[in-house]
Amino acid sequence: AVTLAVDTVDLMNGVLQLPANLHPQGSLGEDLLHTCQLCGNLAGPLASLSSGLRSGVGVALAAARTEVQQQLSGGDRADLQSQLRTSAEPLFMFKNTIRDTFATFIDPSVFGQLDQHLNTSIFAVVNVFCLLAALVIMSALISTSCWALRERAGESYARCPHRCSLCTMCFAVPCFIMPVLVIGGILGVVSIPLAGMCLTMDVMDGPTFRQILPALGQTMDENVEVMMASFVDECIAGKGGSNPNLMDMVTVPGNATGSTQSMRSQLLSTVKEPLDAAFGSIDTAMGGSSGALAESQ
């Protein structure tokens, strides 16, 4: 519609500026002594009207529509989605590895079973050990009391302290001390690697992650390694604030050879900025169209 209107105005202006219309002549070429004042006076307003239409809201809307169709076409969307999936694949693999590694520790069903065992079996075992400890302490107190009250019976030692002490040792060693030492040893063996893992996760950041990669037998491309280190810094170490942007961590090849840029920067430069410029031209046209058309009256 805008193109048709502009072409119509231009055609009208061109027709009015023809010499035959400005200075009409007869059929034999004689001068009719007539000058079209309207044709000359309309030349400037029609040119202004054509210029206003060319730079007006209609043209800006058409340009914005074309830009939107170009940026959001099916092929471009598919290419953008494919590039995003390819670039973010290392992050997804790392996420799956972390999830599979710590799934046992964060699975609600596993913690429910552990809580049930703590409230039933382990609670009963602890109560049994407490009862055994109470019996051992009671037997030791009886031995100590017998020794303090009656160590000797005449010229010889009394039998009660020694026999009570023997019963205490024979009962305490196999029934209490050995189980406690075994369980304590098992807990010590398990707690050392767990504590080391906790300390490692506590100091984990991007540089530490890159240092331990060779020890884990992992080899990555330099750009992927930098991206993973940035992910560790932002999401695990918390160095990037409380709400990091994942699109800032995903990197894609840049325009220059060997350079990279974040996926967010690429989206801003290739999609958002052209669309903003197209819609900004609409605002400019709406601000200046009224003045241009007013001058053409």
Coordinates of C-alpha atoms in Angstrom, one line a residue, residues 32-212:
L32 CA -1.8 28.8 -26.4
L33 CA -0.4 31.6 -24.2
H34 CA -1.3 29.7 -21.0
T35 CA 0.9 28.6 -18.0
C36 CA -0.4 26.0 -15.5
Q37 CA 0.2 27.7 -12.2
L38 CA -1.3 24.7 -10.3
C39 CA 1.2 22.3 -11.8
G40 CA 4.2 24.4 -10.8
N41 CA 2.8 25.1 -7.3
L42 CA 2.1 21.4 -6.6
A43 CA 5.7 20.3 -7.5
G44 CA 7.1 21.1 -4.1
P45 CA 4.2 19.7 -1.9
L46 CA 4.0 16.5 -3.9
A47 CA 7.8 16.0 -3.6
S48 CA 7.5 16.6 0.1
L49 CA 4.6 14.2 0.3
S50 CA 6.5 11.5 -1.5
S51 CA 9.5 12.0 0.7
G52 CA 7.3 11.8 3.8
L53 CA 5.7 8.6 2.6
R54 CA 9.1 7.1 1.9
S55 CA 10.4 7.9 5.4
G56 CA 7.0 7.4 7.1
V57 CA 5.5 4.9 9.5
G58 CA 4.3 2.6 6.7
V59 CA 7.8 2.1 5.3
A60 CA 9.2 1.6 8.8
L61 CA 6.5 -1.0 9.5
A62 CA 7.3 -2.8 6.3
A63 CA 11.0 -2.8 7.1
A64 CA 10.3 -4.0 10.6
R65 CA 8.1 -6.8 9.3
T66 CA 10.8 -7.9 6.8
E67 CA 13.4 -7.9 9.5
V68 CA 11.2 -10.0 11.8
Q69 CA 10.5 -12.5 9.1
Q70 CA 14.2 -12.7 8.3
Q71 CA 15.4 -13.1 11.9
L72 CA 12.6 -15.5 12.9
S73 CA 12.4 -17.6 9.7
G74 CA 12.2 -21.3 10.1
G75 CA 15.7 -21.9 8.7
D76 CA 17.4 -19.3 10.9
R77 CA 15.5 -20.6 14.0
A78 CA 16.6 -24.1 13.2
D79 CA 20.3 -23.0 12.8
L80 CA 20.1 -21.0 16.0
Q81 CA 18.7 -24.0 17.9
S82 CA 21.2 -26.4 16.5
Q83 CA 24.1 -24.0 17.4
L84 CA 22.8 -23.6 20.9
R85 CA 22.4 -27.3 21.4
T86 CA 25.9 -28.0 20.0
S87 CA 27.5 -25.3 22.1
A88 CA 25.7 -26.3 25.3
E89 CA 26.2 -30.1 24.9
P90 CA 29.3 -30.1 27.2
L91 CA 27.3 -28.4 30.0
F92 CA 24.5 -30.9 29.6
M93 CA 27.1 -33.8 29.9
F94 CA 28.6 -32.2 33.0
K95 CA 25.2 -31.7 34.5
N96 CA 24.2 -35.3 33.8
T97 CA 27.5 -36.5 35.3
I98 CA 27.0 -34.5 38.5
R99 CA 23.4 -35.6 38.7
D100 CA 24.3 -39.3 38.3
T101 CA 27.2 -39.0 40.8
F102 CA 25.1 -37.4 43.6
A103 CA 21.8 -38.9 42.7
T104 CA 22.0 -41.3 45.7
F105 CA 22.6 -38.5 48.1
I106 CA 19.8 -36.2 46.9
D107 CA 17.1 -38.9 46.0
P108 CA 14.2 -38.4 48.4
S109 CA 13.3 -42.1 48.4
V110 CA 16.9 -43.0 49.4
F111 CA 16.8 -40.5 52.3
G112 CA 13.4 -41.8 53.3
Q113 CA 14.8 -45.3 53.6
L114 CA 17.8 -44.0 55.5
D115 CA 15.6 -42.1 57.9
Q116 CA 13.5 -45.2 58.4
H117 CA 16.6 -47.2 59.2
L118 CA 17.8 -44.5 61.6
N119 CA 14.5 -44.5 63.4
T120 CA 14.3 -48.3 63.6
S121 CA 17.3 -50.6 63.1
I122 CA 20.1 -48.1 63.9
F123 CA 18.2 -46.7 66.9
A124 CA 17.7 -50.2 68.3
V125 CA 21.4 -51.0 67.8
V126 CA 22.4 -47.8 69.6
N127 CA 20.1 -48.7 72.5
V128 CA 21.6 -52.2 72.7
F129 CA 25.1 -50.7 72.9
C130 CA 24.0 -48.2 75.5
L131 CA 22.6 -51.1 77.5
L132 CA 25.8 -53.1 77.1
A133 CA 27.8 -50.0 78.2
A134 CA 25.6 -49.7 81.2
L135 CA 26.1 -53.3 82.2
V136 CA 29.9 -53.0 81.7
I137 CA 30.0 -49.8 83.8
M138 CA 27.9 -51.5 86.5
S139 CA 30.1 -54.5 86.6
A140 CA 33.2 -52.2 86.8
L141 CA 31.6 -50.3 89.6
I142 CA 30.9 -53.5 91.5
S143 CA 34.5 -54.7 91.1
T144 CA 35.8 -51.3 92.2
S145 CA 33.5 -51.2 95.2
C146 CA 34.5 -54.8 96.3
W147 CA 38.2 -53.9 95.9
A148 CA 37.8 -50.7 97.9
L149 CA 35.7 -52.3 100.7
R150 CA 37.3 -55.7 101.1
E151 CA 40.6 -56.2 99.2
R152 CA 41.8 -58.9 101.5
A153 CA 40.2 -61.7 103.3
G154 CA 42.6 -62.4 106.2
E155 CA 46.0 -63.1 104.8
S156 CA 44.8 -63.7 101.2
Y157 CA 43.1 -61.5 98.6
A158 CA 39.3 -61.6 98.5
R159 CA 37.8 -63.4 95.5
C160 CA 35.0 -61.0 94.7
P161 CA 37.0 -58.1 93.3
H162 CA 39.1 -60.3 91.0
R163 CA 36.2 -62.4 89.8
C164 CA 34.0 -59.3 89.1
S165 CA 36.9 -57.7 87.2
L166 CA 37.4 -60.9 85.2
C167 CA 33.6 -61.0 84.3
T168 CA 33.8 -57.3 83.3
M169 CA 36.8 -57.9 80.9
C170 CA 35.4 -61.1 79.5
F171 CA 32.1 -59.4 78.8
A172 CA 33.3 -56.0 77.7
V173 CA 36.0 -57.0 75.2
P174 CA 33.9 -59.3 72.8
C175 CA 30.5 -57.7 73.4
F176 CA 31.3 -54.0 73.5
I177 CA 34.9 -53.0 72.9
M178 CA 35.5 -55.1 69.7
P179 CA 32.2 -54.1 68.0
V180 CA 32.8 -50.4 68.8
L181 CA 36.3 -50.6 67.4
V182 CA 35.2 -52.3 64.2
I183 CA 32.3 -49.8 63.7
G184 CA 34.5 -46.9 64.5
G185 CA 37.2 -48.2 62.0
I186 CA 34.6 -48.6 59.3
L187 CA 33.2 -45.1 59.9
G188 CA 36.8 -43.7 59.9
V189 CA 37.6 -45.4 56.6
V190 CA 34.4 -44.1 55.0
S191 CA 34.6 -40.6 56.5
I192 CA 38.1 -39.8 55.1
P193 CA 37.2 -39.9 51.4
L194 CA 33.9 -38.3 52.1
A195 CA 35.6 -35.5 54.0
G196 CA 38.2 -35.1 51.2
M197 CA 35.3 -34.9 48.7
C198 CA 33.6 -32.2 50.8
L199 CA 36.8 -30.2 51.1
T200 CA 37.4 -30.5 47.3
M201 CA 33.9 -29.3 46.6
D202 CA 34.3 -26.5 49.1
V203 CA 37.3 -25.0 47.3
M204 CA 36.2 -26.0 43.8
D205 CA 36.3 -23.2 41.3
G206 CA 37.3 -22.8 37.6
P207 CA 41.1 -22.9 38.0
T208 CA 40.9 -25.9 40.4
F209 CA 38.5 -27.7 37.9
R210 CA 41.0 -27.2 35.1
Q211 CA 43.9 -28.5 37.3
I212 CA 42.1 -31.7 38.3

